[in-house]
PDB file of C-alpha atoms in Angstrom:
ATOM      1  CA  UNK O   1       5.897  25.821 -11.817  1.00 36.00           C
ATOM      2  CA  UNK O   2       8.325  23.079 -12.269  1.00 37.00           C
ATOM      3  CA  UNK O   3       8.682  19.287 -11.961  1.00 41.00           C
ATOM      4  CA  UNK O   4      11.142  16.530 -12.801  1.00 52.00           C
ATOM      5  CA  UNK O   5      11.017  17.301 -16.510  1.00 56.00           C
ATOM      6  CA  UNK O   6      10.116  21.176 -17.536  1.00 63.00           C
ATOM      7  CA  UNK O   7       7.421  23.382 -17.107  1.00 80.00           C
ATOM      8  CA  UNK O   8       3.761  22.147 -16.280  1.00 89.00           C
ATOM      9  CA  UNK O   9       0.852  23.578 -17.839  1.00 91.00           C
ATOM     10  CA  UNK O  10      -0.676  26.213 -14.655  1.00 89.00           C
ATOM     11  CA  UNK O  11      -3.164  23.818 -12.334  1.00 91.00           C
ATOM     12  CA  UNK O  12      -0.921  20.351 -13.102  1.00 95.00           C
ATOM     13  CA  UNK O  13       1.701  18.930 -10.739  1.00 96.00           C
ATOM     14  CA  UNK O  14       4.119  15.660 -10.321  1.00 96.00           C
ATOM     15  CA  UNK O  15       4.475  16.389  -6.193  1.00 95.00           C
ATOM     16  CA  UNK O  16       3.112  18.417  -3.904  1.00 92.00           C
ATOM     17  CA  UNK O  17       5.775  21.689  -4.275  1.00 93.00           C
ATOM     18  CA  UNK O  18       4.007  22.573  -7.857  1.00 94.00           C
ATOM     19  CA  UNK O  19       0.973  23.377  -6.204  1.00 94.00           C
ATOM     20  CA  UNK O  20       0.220  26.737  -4.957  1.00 89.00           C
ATOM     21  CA  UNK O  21      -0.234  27.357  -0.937  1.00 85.00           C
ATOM     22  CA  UNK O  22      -2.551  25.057   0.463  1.00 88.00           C
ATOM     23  CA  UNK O  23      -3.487  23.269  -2.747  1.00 90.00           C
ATOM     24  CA  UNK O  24      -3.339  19.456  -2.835  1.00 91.00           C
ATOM     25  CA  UNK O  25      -1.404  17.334  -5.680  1.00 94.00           C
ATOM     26  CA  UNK O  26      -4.293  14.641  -6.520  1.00 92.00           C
ATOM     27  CA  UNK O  27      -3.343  12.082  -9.382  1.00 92.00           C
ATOM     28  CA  UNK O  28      -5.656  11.593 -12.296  1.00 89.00           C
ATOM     29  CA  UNK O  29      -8.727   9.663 -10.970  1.00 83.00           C
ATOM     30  CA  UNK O  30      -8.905  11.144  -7.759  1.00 82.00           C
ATOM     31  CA  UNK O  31     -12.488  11.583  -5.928  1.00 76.00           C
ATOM     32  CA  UNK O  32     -12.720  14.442  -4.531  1.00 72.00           C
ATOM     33  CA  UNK O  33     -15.571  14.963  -1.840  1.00 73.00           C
ATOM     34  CA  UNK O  34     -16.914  17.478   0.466  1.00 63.00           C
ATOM     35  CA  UNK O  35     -18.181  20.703  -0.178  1.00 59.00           C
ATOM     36  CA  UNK O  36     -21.796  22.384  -1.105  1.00 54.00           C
ATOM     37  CA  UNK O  37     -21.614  18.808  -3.077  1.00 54.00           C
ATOM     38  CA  UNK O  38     -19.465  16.383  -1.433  1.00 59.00           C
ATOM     39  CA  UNK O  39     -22.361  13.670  -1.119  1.00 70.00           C
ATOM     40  CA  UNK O  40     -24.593  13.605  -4.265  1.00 64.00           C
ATOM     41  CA  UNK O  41     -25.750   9.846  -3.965  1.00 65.00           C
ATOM     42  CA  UNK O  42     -26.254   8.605  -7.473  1.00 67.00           C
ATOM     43  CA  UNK O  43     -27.875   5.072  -6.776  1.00 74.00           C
ATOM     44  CA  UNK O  44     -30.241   3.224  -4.022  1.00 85.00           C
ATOM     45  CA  UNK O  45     -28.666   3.035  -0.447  1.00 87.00           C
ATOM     46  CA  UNK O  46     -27.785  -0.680   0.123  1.00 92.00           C
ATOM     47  CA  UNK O  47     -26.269  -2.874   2.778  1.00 92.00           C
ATOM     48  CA  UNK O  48     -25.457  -5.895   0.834  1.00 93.00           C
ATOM     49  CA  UNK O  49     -25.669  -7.120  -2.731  1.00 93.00           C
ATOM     50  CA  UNK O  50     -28.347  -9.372  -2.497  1.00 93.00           C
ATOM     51  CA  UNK O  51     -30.540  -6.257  -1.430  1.00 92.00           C
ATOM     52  CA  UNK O  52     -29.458  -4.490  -5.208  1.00 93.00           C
ATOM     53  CA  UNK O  53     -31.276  -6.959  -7.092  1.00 89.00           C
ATOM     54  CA  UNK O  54     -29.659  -7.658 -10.116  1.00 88.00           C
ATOM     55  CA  UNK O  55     -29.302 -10.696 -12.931  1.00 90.00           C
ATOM     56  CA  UNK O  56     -26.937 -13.006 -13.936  1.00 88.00           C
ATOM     57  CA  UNK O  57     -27.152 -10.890 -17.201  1.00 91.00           C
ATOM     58  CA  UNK O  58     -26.665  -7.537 -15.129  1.00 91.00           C
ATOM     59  CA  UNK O  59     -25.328  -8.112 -11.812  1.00 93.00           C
ATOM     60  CA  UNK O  60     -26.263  -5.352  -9.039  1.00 94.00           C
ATOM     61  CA  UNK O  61     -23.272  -4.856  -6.938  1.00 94.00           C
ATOM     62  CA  UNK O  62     -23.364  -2.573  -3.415  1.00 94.00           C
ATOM     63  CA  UNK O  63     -20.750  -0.722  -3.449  1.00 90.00           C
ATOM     64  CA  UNK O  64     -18.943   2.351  -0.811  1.00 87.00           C
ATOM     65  CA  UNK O  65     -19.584   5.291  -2.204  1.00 82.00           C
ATOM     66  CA  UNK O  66     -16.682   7.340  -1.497  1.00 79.00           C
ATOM     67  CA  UNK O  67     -17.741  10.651  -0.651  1.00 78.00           C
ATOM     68  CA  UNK O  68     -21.276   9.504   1.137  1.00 77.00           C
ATOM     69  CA  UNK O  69     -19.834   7.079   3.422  1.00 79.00           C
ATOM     70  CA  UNK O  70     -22.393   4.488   2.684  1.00 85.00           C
ATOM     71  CA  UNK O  71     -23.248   1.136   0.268  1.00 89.00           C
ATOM     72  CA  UNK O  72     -24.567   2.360  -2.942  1.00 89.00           C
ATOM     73  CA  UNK O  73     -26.246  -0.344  -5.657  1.00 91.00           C
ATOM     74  CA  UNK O  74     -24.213   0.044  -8.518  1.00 91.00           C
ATOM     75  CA  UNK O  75     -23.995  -2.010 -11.754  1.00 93.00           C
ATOM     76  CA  UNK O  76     -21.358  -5.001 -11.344  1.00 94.00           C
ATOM     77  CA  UNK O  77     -18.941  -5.764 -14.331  1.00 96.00           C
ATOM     78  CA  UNK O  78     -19.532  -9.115 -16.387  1.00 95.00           C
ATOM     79  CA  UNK O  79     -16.157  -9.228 -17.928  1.00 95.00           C
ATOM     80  CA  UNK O  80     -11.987  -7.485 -17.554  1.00 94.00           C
ATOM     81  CA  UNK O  81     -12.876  -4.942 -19.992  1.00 95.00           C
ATOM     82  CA  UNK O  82     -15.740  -3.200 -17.783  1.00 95.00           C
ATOM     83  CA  UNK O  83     -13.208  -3.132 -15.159  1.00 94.00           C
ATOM     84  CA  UNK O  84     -10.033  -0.415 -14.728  1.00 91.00           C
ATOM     85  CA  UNK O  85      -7.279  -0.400 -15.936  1.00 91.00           C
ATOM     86  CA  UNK O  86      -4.955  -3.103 -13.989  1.00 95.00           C
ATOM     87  CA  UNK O  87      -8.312  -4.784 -12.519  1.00 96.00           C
ATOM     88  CA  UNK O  88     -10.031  -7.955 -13.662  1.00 96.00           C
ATOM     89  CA  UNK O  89     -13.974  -8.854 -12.676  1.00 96.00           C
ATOM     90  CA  UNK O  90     -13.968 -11.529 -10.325  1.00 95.00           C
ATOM     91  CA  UNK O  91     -17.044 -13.742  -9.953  1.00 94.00           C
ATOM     92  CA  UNK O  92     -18.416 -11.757  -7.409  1.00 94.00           C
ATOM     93  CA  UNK O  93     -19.403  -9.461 -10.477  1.00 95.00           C
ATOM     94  CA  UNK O  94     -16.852  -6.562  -8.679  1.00 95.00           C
ATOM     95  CA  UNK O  95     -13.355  -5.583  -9.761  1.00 95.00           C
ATOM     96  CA  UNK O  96     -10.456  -6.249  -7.883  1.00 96.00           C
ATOM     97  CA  UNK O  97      -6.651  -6.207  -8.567  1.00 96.00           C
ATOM     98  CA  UNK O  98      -5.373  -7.768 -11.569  1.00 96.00           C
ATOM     99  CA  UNK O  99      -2.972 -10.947 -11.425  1.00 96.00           C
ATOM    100  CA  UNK O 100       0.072 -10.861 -13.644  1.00 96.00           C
ATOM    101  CA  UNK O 101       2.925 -13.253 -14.103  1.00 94.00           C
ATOM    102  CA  UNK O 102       5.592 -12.858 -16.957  1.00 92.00           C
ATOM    103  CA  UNK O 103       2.714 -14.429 -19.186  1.00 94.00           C
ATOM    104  CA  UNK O 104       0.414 -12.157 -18.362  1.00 93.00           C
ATOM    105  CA  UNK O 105       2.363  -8.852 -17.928  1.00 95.00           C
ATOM    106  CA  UNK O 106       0.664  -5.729 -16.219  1.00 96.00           C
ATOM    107  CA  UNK O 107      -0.070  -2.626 -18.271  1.00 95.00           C
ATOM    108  CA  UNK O 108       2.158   0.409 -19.160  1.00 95.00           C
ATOM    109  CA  UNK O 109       2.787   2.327 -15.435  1.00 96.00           C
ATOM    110  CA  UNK O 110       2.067  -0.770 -13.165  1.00 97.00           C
ATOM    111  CA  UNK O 111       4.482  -2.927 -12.182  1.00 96.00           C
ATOM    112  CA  UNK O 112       3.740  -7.044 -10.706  1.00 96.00           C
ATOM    113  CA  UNK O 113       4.314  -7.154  -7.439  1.00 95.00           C
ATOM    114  CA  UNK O 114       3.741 -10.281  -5.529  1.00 95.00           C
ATOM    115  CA  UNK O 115       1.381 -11.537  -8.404  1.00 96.00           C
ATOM    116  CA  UNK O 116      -0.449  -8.538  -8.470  1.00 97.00           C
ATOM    117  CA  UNK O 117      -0.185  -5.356 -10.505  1.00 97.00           C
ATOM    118  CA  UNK O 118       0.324  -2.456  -8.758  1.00 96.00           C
ATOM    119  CA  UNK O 119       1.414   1.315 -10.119  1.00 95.00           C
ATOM    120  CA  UNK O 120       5.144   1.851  -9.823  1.00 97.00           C
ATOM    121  CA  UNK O 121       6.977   3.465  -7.886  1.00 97.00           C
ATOM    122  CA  UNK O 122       9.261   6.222  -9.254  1.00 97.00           C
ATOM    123  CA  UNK O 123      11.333   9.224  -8.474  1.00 95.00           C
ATOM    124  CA  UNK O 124      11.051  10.789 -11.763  1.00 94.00           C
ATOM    125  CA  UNK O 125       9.306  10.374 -15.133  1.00 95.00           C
ATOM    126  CA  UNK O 126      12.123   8.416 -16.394  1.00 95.00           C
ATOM    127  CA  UNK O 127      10.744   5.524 -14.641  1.00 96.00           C
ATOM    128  CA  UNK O 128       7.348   5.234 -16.001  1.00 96.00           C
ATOM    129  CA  UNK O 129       5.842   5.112 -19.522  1.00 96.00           C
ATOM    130  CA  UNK O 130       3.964   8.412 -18.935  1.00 95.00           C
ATOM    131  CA  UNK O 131       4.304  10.539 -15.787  1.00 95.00           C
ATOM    132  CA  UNK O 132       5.455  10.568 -11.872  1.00 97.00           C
ATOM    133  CA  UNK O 133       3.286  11.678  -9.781  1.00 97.00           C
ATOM    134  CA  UNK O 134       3.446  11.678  -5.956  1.00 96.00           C
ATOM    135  CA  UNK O 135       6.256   8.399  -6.421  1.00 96.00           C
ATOM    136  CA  UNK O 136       3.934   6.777  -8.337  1.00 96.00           C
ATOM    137  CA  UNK O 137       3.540   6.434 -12.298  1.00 97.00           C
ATOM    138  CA  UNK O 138       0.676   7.768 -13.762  1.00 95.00           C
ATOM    139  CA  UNK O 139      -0.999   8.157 -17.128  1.00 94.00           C
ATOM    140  CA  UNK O 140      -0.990  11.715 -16.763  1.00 95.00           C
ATOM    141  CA  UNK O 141      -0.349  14.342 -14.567  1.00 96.00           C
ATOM    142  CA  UNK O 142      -1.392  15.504 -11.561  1.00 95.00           C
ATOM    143  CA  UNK O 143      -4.162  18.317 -10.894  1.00 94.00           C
ATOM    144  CA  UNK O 144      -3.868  20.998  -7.775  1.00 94.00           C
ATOM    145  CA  UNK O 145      -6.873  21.256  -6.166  1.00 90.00           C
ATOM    146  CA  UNK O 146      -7.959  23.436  -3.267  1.00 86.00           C
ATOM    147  CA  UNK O 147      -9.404  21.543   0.162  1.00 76.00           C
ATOM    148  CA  UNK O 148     -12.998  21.390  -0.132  1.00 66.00           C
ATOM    149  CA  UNK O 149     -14.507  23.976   2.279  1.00 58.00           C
TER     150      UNK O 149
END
C-alpha cells in the first residue's frame, strides 16, 4: 500500500485508500469501542465531580468515558505535564486545549489557531514534523482497523 511518501509498513495508513475494504484509517490515539469489549468500565460511575471524592492533593475528576457512554471518576491532573500533548490542566483539575501565542509556541504537528493549539492541517507529510494523516499531522501513522462487530 502506498501514501504520500513510499510504502507503509502492512496495517498503517495516511488516508483512508491504504486501508483494505471496509477497514477504517484511525490516527494514533484513537479509542476504539464496541465489540465483545466495547464497554469495560475501569472506574466508579459518576454524575459530577463532587460525587468522585478527591483532594486538593489528588483531585477526582468525572469524566465521559468514551466507549460506555457514561461519567466515569477518574484521577484529575495537578499540573501541564500530566496532561497531553498540546493540553494544559486548568483549575478545574481537567485538561483542556493549550493556549499559545508566539511566546508560547505549540508543539511539533500543532499549529495556534485563534490562541489555541490545534493539529495542522496538511495534504502531505511535507507539512508536518512527522506524518499526515487523514489532513491532519500526526506523530505517527495511522492504523487500519476493522469496524467493531
Amino acid at each position: 500500500t502506498s501514501g504520500t511518501t513510499g510504502a507503509l509498513p502492512d496495517g498503517s495508513c495516511r488516508t483512508q485508500t491504504d486501508c483494505e475494504n471496509f477497514e477504517q484509517c484511525e490516527p494514533p490515539g484513537s479509542v476504539q469501542c464496541g465489540g465483545a469489549t466495547g464497554c469495560v468500565l475501569d472506574g466508579v460511575a459518576c454524575s459530577d465531580d463532587p460525587s468522585c471524592g478527591g483532594t486538593p492533593e489528588a483531585p477526582q475528576i468525572c469524566a465521559q468515558d468514551p466507549c460506555c457512554g457514561m461519567g466515569v471518576c477518574q484521577p484529575g491532573c495537578l499540573t501541564d505535564a500530566d496532561c497531553g500533548l498540546a493540553q494544559q490542566c486548568g483549575a478545574d483539575a481537567r485538561c483542556t486545549v493549550a493556549s499559545c501565542d508566539p511566546q508560547t509556541p505549540c508543539p511539533a504537528n500543532f499549529s495556534c489557531v485563534a490562541n489555541s493549539c490545534a493539529p495542522t492541517s496538511c495534504s502531505g507529510d511535507a507539512m508536518c514534523d512527522d506524518y499526515c494523516v487523514n489532513g491532519l499531522c500526526s506523530a505517527g501513522l495511522g492504523t487500519c482497523v476493522s469496524p467493531a462487530a
